[in-house]
Amino acid sequence: MKIRVISVPVQDQEKALKFYTEKLGFVKKIDVPLSEDSRWLTVVSPDEQDGPEVLLEPSPIHFEPAKVYQKSLFEAGIPYTQFNVEDVQKEYERLKNLGVEFSVKPTEMGTVKIAVFNDTCGNNIQIVQML
């Protein structure tokens, strides 16, 4: 088995696309309309454009358990997912300069350094550096 696509629920796909490309630096890979208000929309790392894709999946509007789950994770400060980076401090400073809001500043935890930010689409996202 291989990881091909992971999904991140987002409250607004267009806003998410802008944040994930303009702030985080991902590039759009696939954008296929599925309905009036939904698209199969993926982004990838510019360094691994044939690697795993992040599906910016619309949060289920009519499925209350999913809405409660996403909101509960966010309010508890728990990251929905994480992305690896070479240098958490450097990435933290770059993103802060772009206006990204962090709930956890760079922190060493055993063999990793982490930081957590708000993706503006209903999720906390963690960046991780292996030490």
PDB file of C-alpha atoms in Angstrom:
ATOM      1  CA  MET A   1       0.000   0.000   0.000  1.00  0.00           C
ATOM      2  CA  LYS A   2       0.990   3.572  -0.619  1.00  0.00           C
ATOM      3  CA  ILE A   3      -0.451   6.859   0.573  1.00  0.00           C
ATOM      4  CA  ARG A   4      -1.757   8.688  -2.480  1.00  0.00           C
ATOM      5  CA  VAL A   5      -4.307  11.155  -1.089  1.00  0.00           C
ATOM      6  CA  ILE A   6      -5.099  12.442   2.386  1.00  0.00           C
ATOM      7  CA  SER A   7      -8.100  14.643   2.954  1.00  0.00           C
ATOM      8  CA  VAL A   8      -8.407  17.733   5.086  1.00  0.00           C
ATOM      9  CA  PRO A   9     -11.951  19.011   5.617  1.00  0.00           C
ATOM     10  CA  VAL A  10     -12.256  22.676   4.728  1.00  0.00           C
ATOM     11  CA  GLN A  11     -15.166  25.048   5.209  1.00  0.00           C
ATOM     12  CA  ASP A  12     -14.501  26.934   1.957  1.00  0.00           C
ATOM     13  CA  GLN A  13     -12.568  25.281  -0.857  1.00  0.00           C
ATOM     14  CA  GLU A  14     -11.607  28.511  -2.639  1.00  0.00           C
ATOM     15  CA  LYS A  15     -10.331  30.088   0.588  1.00  0.00           C
ATOM     16  CA  ALA A  16      -8.466  26.861   1.391  1.00  0.00           C
ATOM     17  CA  LEU A  17      -6.865  26.756  -2.064  1.00  0.00           C
ATOM     18  CA  LYS A  18      -5.640  30.308  -1.639  1.00  0.00           C
ATOM     19  CA  PHE A  19      -4.235  29.612   1.853  1.00  0.00           C
ATOM     20  CA  TYR A  20      -2.589  26.284   0.968  1.00  0.00           C
ATOM     21  CA  THR A  21      -0.973  27.675  -2.197  1.00  0.00           C
ATOM     22  CA  GLU A  22      -0.206  31.311  -1.364  1.00  0.00           C
ATOM     23  CA  LYS A  23       0.757  30.867   2.297  1.00  0.00           C
ATOM     24  CA  LEU A  24       1.933  27.265   2.639  1.00  0.00           C
ATOM     25  CA  GLY A  25       3.488  27.041  -0.826  1.00  0.00           C
ATOM     26  CA  PHE A  26       1.697  23.956  -2.145  1.00  0.00           C
ATOM     27  CA  VAL A  27       0.715  23.837  -5.819  1.00  0.00           C
ATOM     28  CA  LYS A  28      -2.684  22.916  -7.222  1.00  0.00           C
ATOM     29  CA  LYS A  29      -2.660  19.481  -8.828  1.00  0.00           C
ATOM     30  CA  ILE A  30      -6.272  18.545  -9.610  1.00  0.00           C
ATOM     31  CA  ASP A  31      -9.394  20.710  -9.749  1.00  0.00           C
ATOM     32  CA  VAL A  32     -12.480  18.896 -11.042  1.00  0.00           C
ATOM     33  CA  PRO A  33     -16.036  20.148 -10.397  1.00  0.00           C
ATOM     34  CA  LEU A  34     -18.247  17.527  -8.741  1.00  0.00           C
ATOM     35  CA  SER A  35     -21.362  19.604  -8.101  1.00  0.00           C
ATOM     36  CA  GLU A  36     -22.377  23.253  -7.833  1.00  0.00           C
ATOM     37  CA  ASP A  37     -20.582  23.653  -4.503  1.00  0.00           C
ATOM     38  CA  SER A  38     -18.008  20.856  -4.480  1.00  0.00           C
ATOM     39  CA  ARG A  39     -14.788  20.040  -6.335  1.00  0.00           C
ATOM     40  CA  TRP A  40     -12.167  17.308  -6.272  1.00  0.00           C
ATOM     41  CA  LEU A  41      -9.413  19.762  -5.363  1.00  0.00           C
ATOM     42  CA  THR A  42      -5.919  18.601  -4.476  1.00  0.00           C
ATOM     43  CA  VAL A  43      -2.605  20.292  -3.759  1.00  0.00           C
ATOM     44  CA  VAL A  44       0.901  18.849  -3.605  1.00  0.00           C
ATOM     45  CA  SER A  45       4.346  19.822  -2.463  1.00  0.00           C
ATOM     46  CA  PRO A  46       6.214  21.682  -5.213  1.00  0.00           C
ATOM     47  CA  ASP A  47       9.165  19.387  -4.428  1.00  0.00           C
ATOM     48  CA  GLU A  48       7.118  16.181  -4.896  1.00  0.00           C
ATOM     49  CA  GLN A  49       4.487  16.921  -7.505  1.00  0.00           C
ATOM     50  CA  ASP A  50       3.997  13.198  -8.127  1.00  0.00           C
ATOM     51  CA  GLY A  51       3.900  12.501  -4.383  1.00  0.00           C
ATOM     52  CA  PRO A  52       0.987  12.360  -1.945  1.00  0.00           C
ATOM     53  CA  GLU A  53      -1.841  14.805  -2.556  1.00  0.00           C
ATOM     54  CA  VAL A  54      -3.817  16.782   0.022  1.00  0.00           C
ATOM     55  CA  LEU A  55      -7.511  16.760  -0.872  1.00  0.00           C
ATOM     56  CA  LEU A  56      -9.123  20.022   0.240  1.00  0.00           C
ATOM     57  CA  GLU A  57     -12.432  18.321   0.919  1.00  0.00           C
ATOM     58  CA  PRO A  58     -15.557  20.355   1.625  1.00  0.00           C
ATOM     59  CA  SER A  59     -16.677  19.901   5.226  1.00  0.00           C
ATOM     60  CA  PRO A  60     -19.897  17.918   5.148  1.00  0.00           C
ATOM     61  CA  ILE A  61     -22.619  20.525   5.506  1.00  0.00           C
ATOM     62  CA  HIS A  62     -25.381  18.008   6.139  1.00  0.00           C
ATOM     63  CA  PHE A  63     -23.483  15.513   8.324  1.00  0.00           C
ATOM     64  CA  GLU A  64     -23.543  16.837  11.865  1.00  0.00           C
ATOM     65  CA  PRO A  65     -21.049  14.321  13.376  1.00  0.00           C
ATOM     66  CA  ALA A  66     -18.332  15.485  10.959  1.00  0.00           C
ATOM     67  CA  LYS A  67     -19.006  19.143  11.755  1.00  0.00           C
ATOM     68  CA  VAL A  68     -18.896  18.421  15.496  1.00  0.00           C
ATOM     69  CA  TYR A  69     -15.666  16.412  15.135  1.00  0.00           C
ATOM     70  CA  GLN A  70     -13.859  19.132  13.154  1.00  0.00           C
ATOM     71  CA  LYS A  71     -15.044  21.897  15.488  1.00  0.00           C
ATOM     72  CA  SER A  72     -14.145  19.892  18.616  1.00  0.00           C
ATOM     73  CA  LEU A  73     -10.621  19.176  17.376  1.00  0.00           C
ATOM     74  CA  PHE A  74     -10.113  22.834  16.519  1.00  0.00           C
ATOM     75  CA  GLU A  75     -11.441  24.127  19.846  1.00  0.00           C
ATOM     76  CA  ALA A  76      -9.275  21.638  21.768  1.00  0.00           C
ATOM     77  CA  GLY A  77      -6.197  22.833  19.853  1.00  0.00           C
ATOM     78  CA  ILE A  78      -5.616  19.371  18.375  1.00  0.00           C
ATOM     79  CA  PRO A  79      -4.034  19.346  14.895  1.00  0.00           C
ATOM     80  CA  TYR A  80      -6.090  17.702  12.159  1.00  0.00           C
ATOM     81  CA  THR A  81      -2.893  16.612  10.389  1.00  0.00           C
ATOM     82  CA  GLN A  82       0.782  17.464  10.177  1.00  0.00           C
ATOM     83  CA  PHE A  83       3.336  18.342   7.541  1.00  0.00           C
ATOM     84  CA  ASN A  84       7.059  17.709   7.839  1.00  0.00           C
ATOM     85  CA  VAL A  85       9.470  20.602   7.336  1.00  0.00           C
ATOM     86  CA  GLU A  86      13.252  20.868   7.329  1.00  0.00           C
ATOM     87  CA  ASP A  87      13.376  23.677   9.904  1.00  0.00           C
ATOM     88  CA  VAL A  88      10.346  24.482  12.088  1.00  0.00           C
ATOM     89  CA  GLN A  89      11.777  27.787  13.330  1.00  0.00           C
ATOM     90  CA  LYS A  90      12.468  29.016   9.804  1.00  0.00           C
ATOM     91  CA  GLU A  91       9.034  27.918   8.552  1.00  0.00           C
ATOM     92  CA  TYR A  92       7.358  29.471  11.605  1.00  0.00           C
ATOM     93  CA  GLU A  93       9.025  32.816  10.899  1.00  0.00           C
ATOM     94  CA  ARG A  94       8.175  32.661   7.180  1.00  0.00           C
ATOM     95  CA  LEU A  95       4.516  31.888   7.882  1.00  0.00           C
ATOM     96  CA  LYS A  96       4.230  34.466  10.692  1.00  0.00           C
ATOM     97  CA  ASN A  97       5.506  37.093   8.238  1.00  0.00           C
ATOM     98  CA  LEU A  98       2.671  36.059   5.892  1.00  0.00           C
ATOM     99  CA  GLY A  99       0.100  36.594   8.664  1.00  0.00           C
ATOM    100  CA  VAL A 100      -0.446  32.952   9.636  1.00  0.00           C
ATOM    101  CA  GLU A 101      -1.688  32.608  13.220  1.00  0.00           C
ATOM    102  CA  PHE A 102       0.045  30.070  15.451  1.00  0.00           C
ATOM    103  CA  SER A 103      -1.450  28.570  18.613  1.00  0.00           C
ATOM    104  CA  VAL A 104       1.783  26.727  19.469  1.00  0.00           C
ATOM    105  CA  LYS A 105       5.138  28.386  18.841  1.00  0.00           C
ATOM    106  CA  PRO A 106       8.146  26.203  17.920  1.00  0.00           C
ATOM    107  CA  THR A 107       8.559  23.706  20.745  1.00  0.00           C
ATOM    108  CA  GLU A 108      10.957  20.787  21.163  1.00  0.00           C
ATOM    109  CA  MET A 109       9.285  17.549  22.229  1.00  0.00           C
ATOM    110  CA  GLY A 110      11.754  14.703  22.530  1.00  0.00           C
ATOM    111  CA  THR A 111      13.068  13.910  19.067  1.00  0.00           C
ATOM    112  CA  VAL A 112      10.920  16.475  17.225  1.00  0.00           C
ATOM    113  CA  LYS A 113      10.252  20.189  17.113  1.00  0.00           C
ATOM    114  CA  ILE A 114       6.657  21.227  16.393  1.00  0.00           C
ATOM    115  CA  ALA A 115       4.501  24.298  15.854  1.00  0.00           C
ATOM    116  CA  VAL A 116       0.730  24.513  15.279  1.00  0.00           C
ATOM    117  CA  PHE A 117      -1.159  27.026  13.136  1.00  0.00           C
ATOM    118  CA  ASN A 118      -4.712  27.847  12.075  1.00  0.00           C
ATOM    119  CA  ASP A 119      -5.352  27.065   8.388  1.00  0.00           C
ATOM    120  CA  THR A 120      -8.271  29.581   8.354  1.00  0.00           C
ATOM    121  CA  CYS A 121     -10.566  26.792   7.128  1.00  0.00           C
ATOM    122  CA  GLY A 122     -11.493  25.121  10.411  1.00  0.00           C
ATOM    123  CA  ASN A 123      -8.317  23.186  11.227  1.00  0.00           C
ATOM    124  CA  ASN A 124      -5.201  23.323  13.318  1.00  0.00           C
ATOM    125  CA  ILE A 125      -2.229  22.059  11.314  1.00  0.00           C
ATOM    126  CA  GLN A 126       1.048  20.960  12.888  1.00  0.00           C
ATOM    127  CA  ILE A 127       4.445  21.322  11.285  1.00  0.00           C
ATOM    128  CA  VAL A 128       7.126  18.908  12.443  1.00  0.00           C
ATOM    129  CA  GLN A 129      10.912  18.781  12.220  1.00  0.00           C
ATOM    130  CA  MET A 130      12.733  15.569  13.070  1.00  0.00           C
ATOM    131  CA  LEU A 131      15.695  16.353  15.324  1.00  0.00           C
TER     132      LEU A 131
END
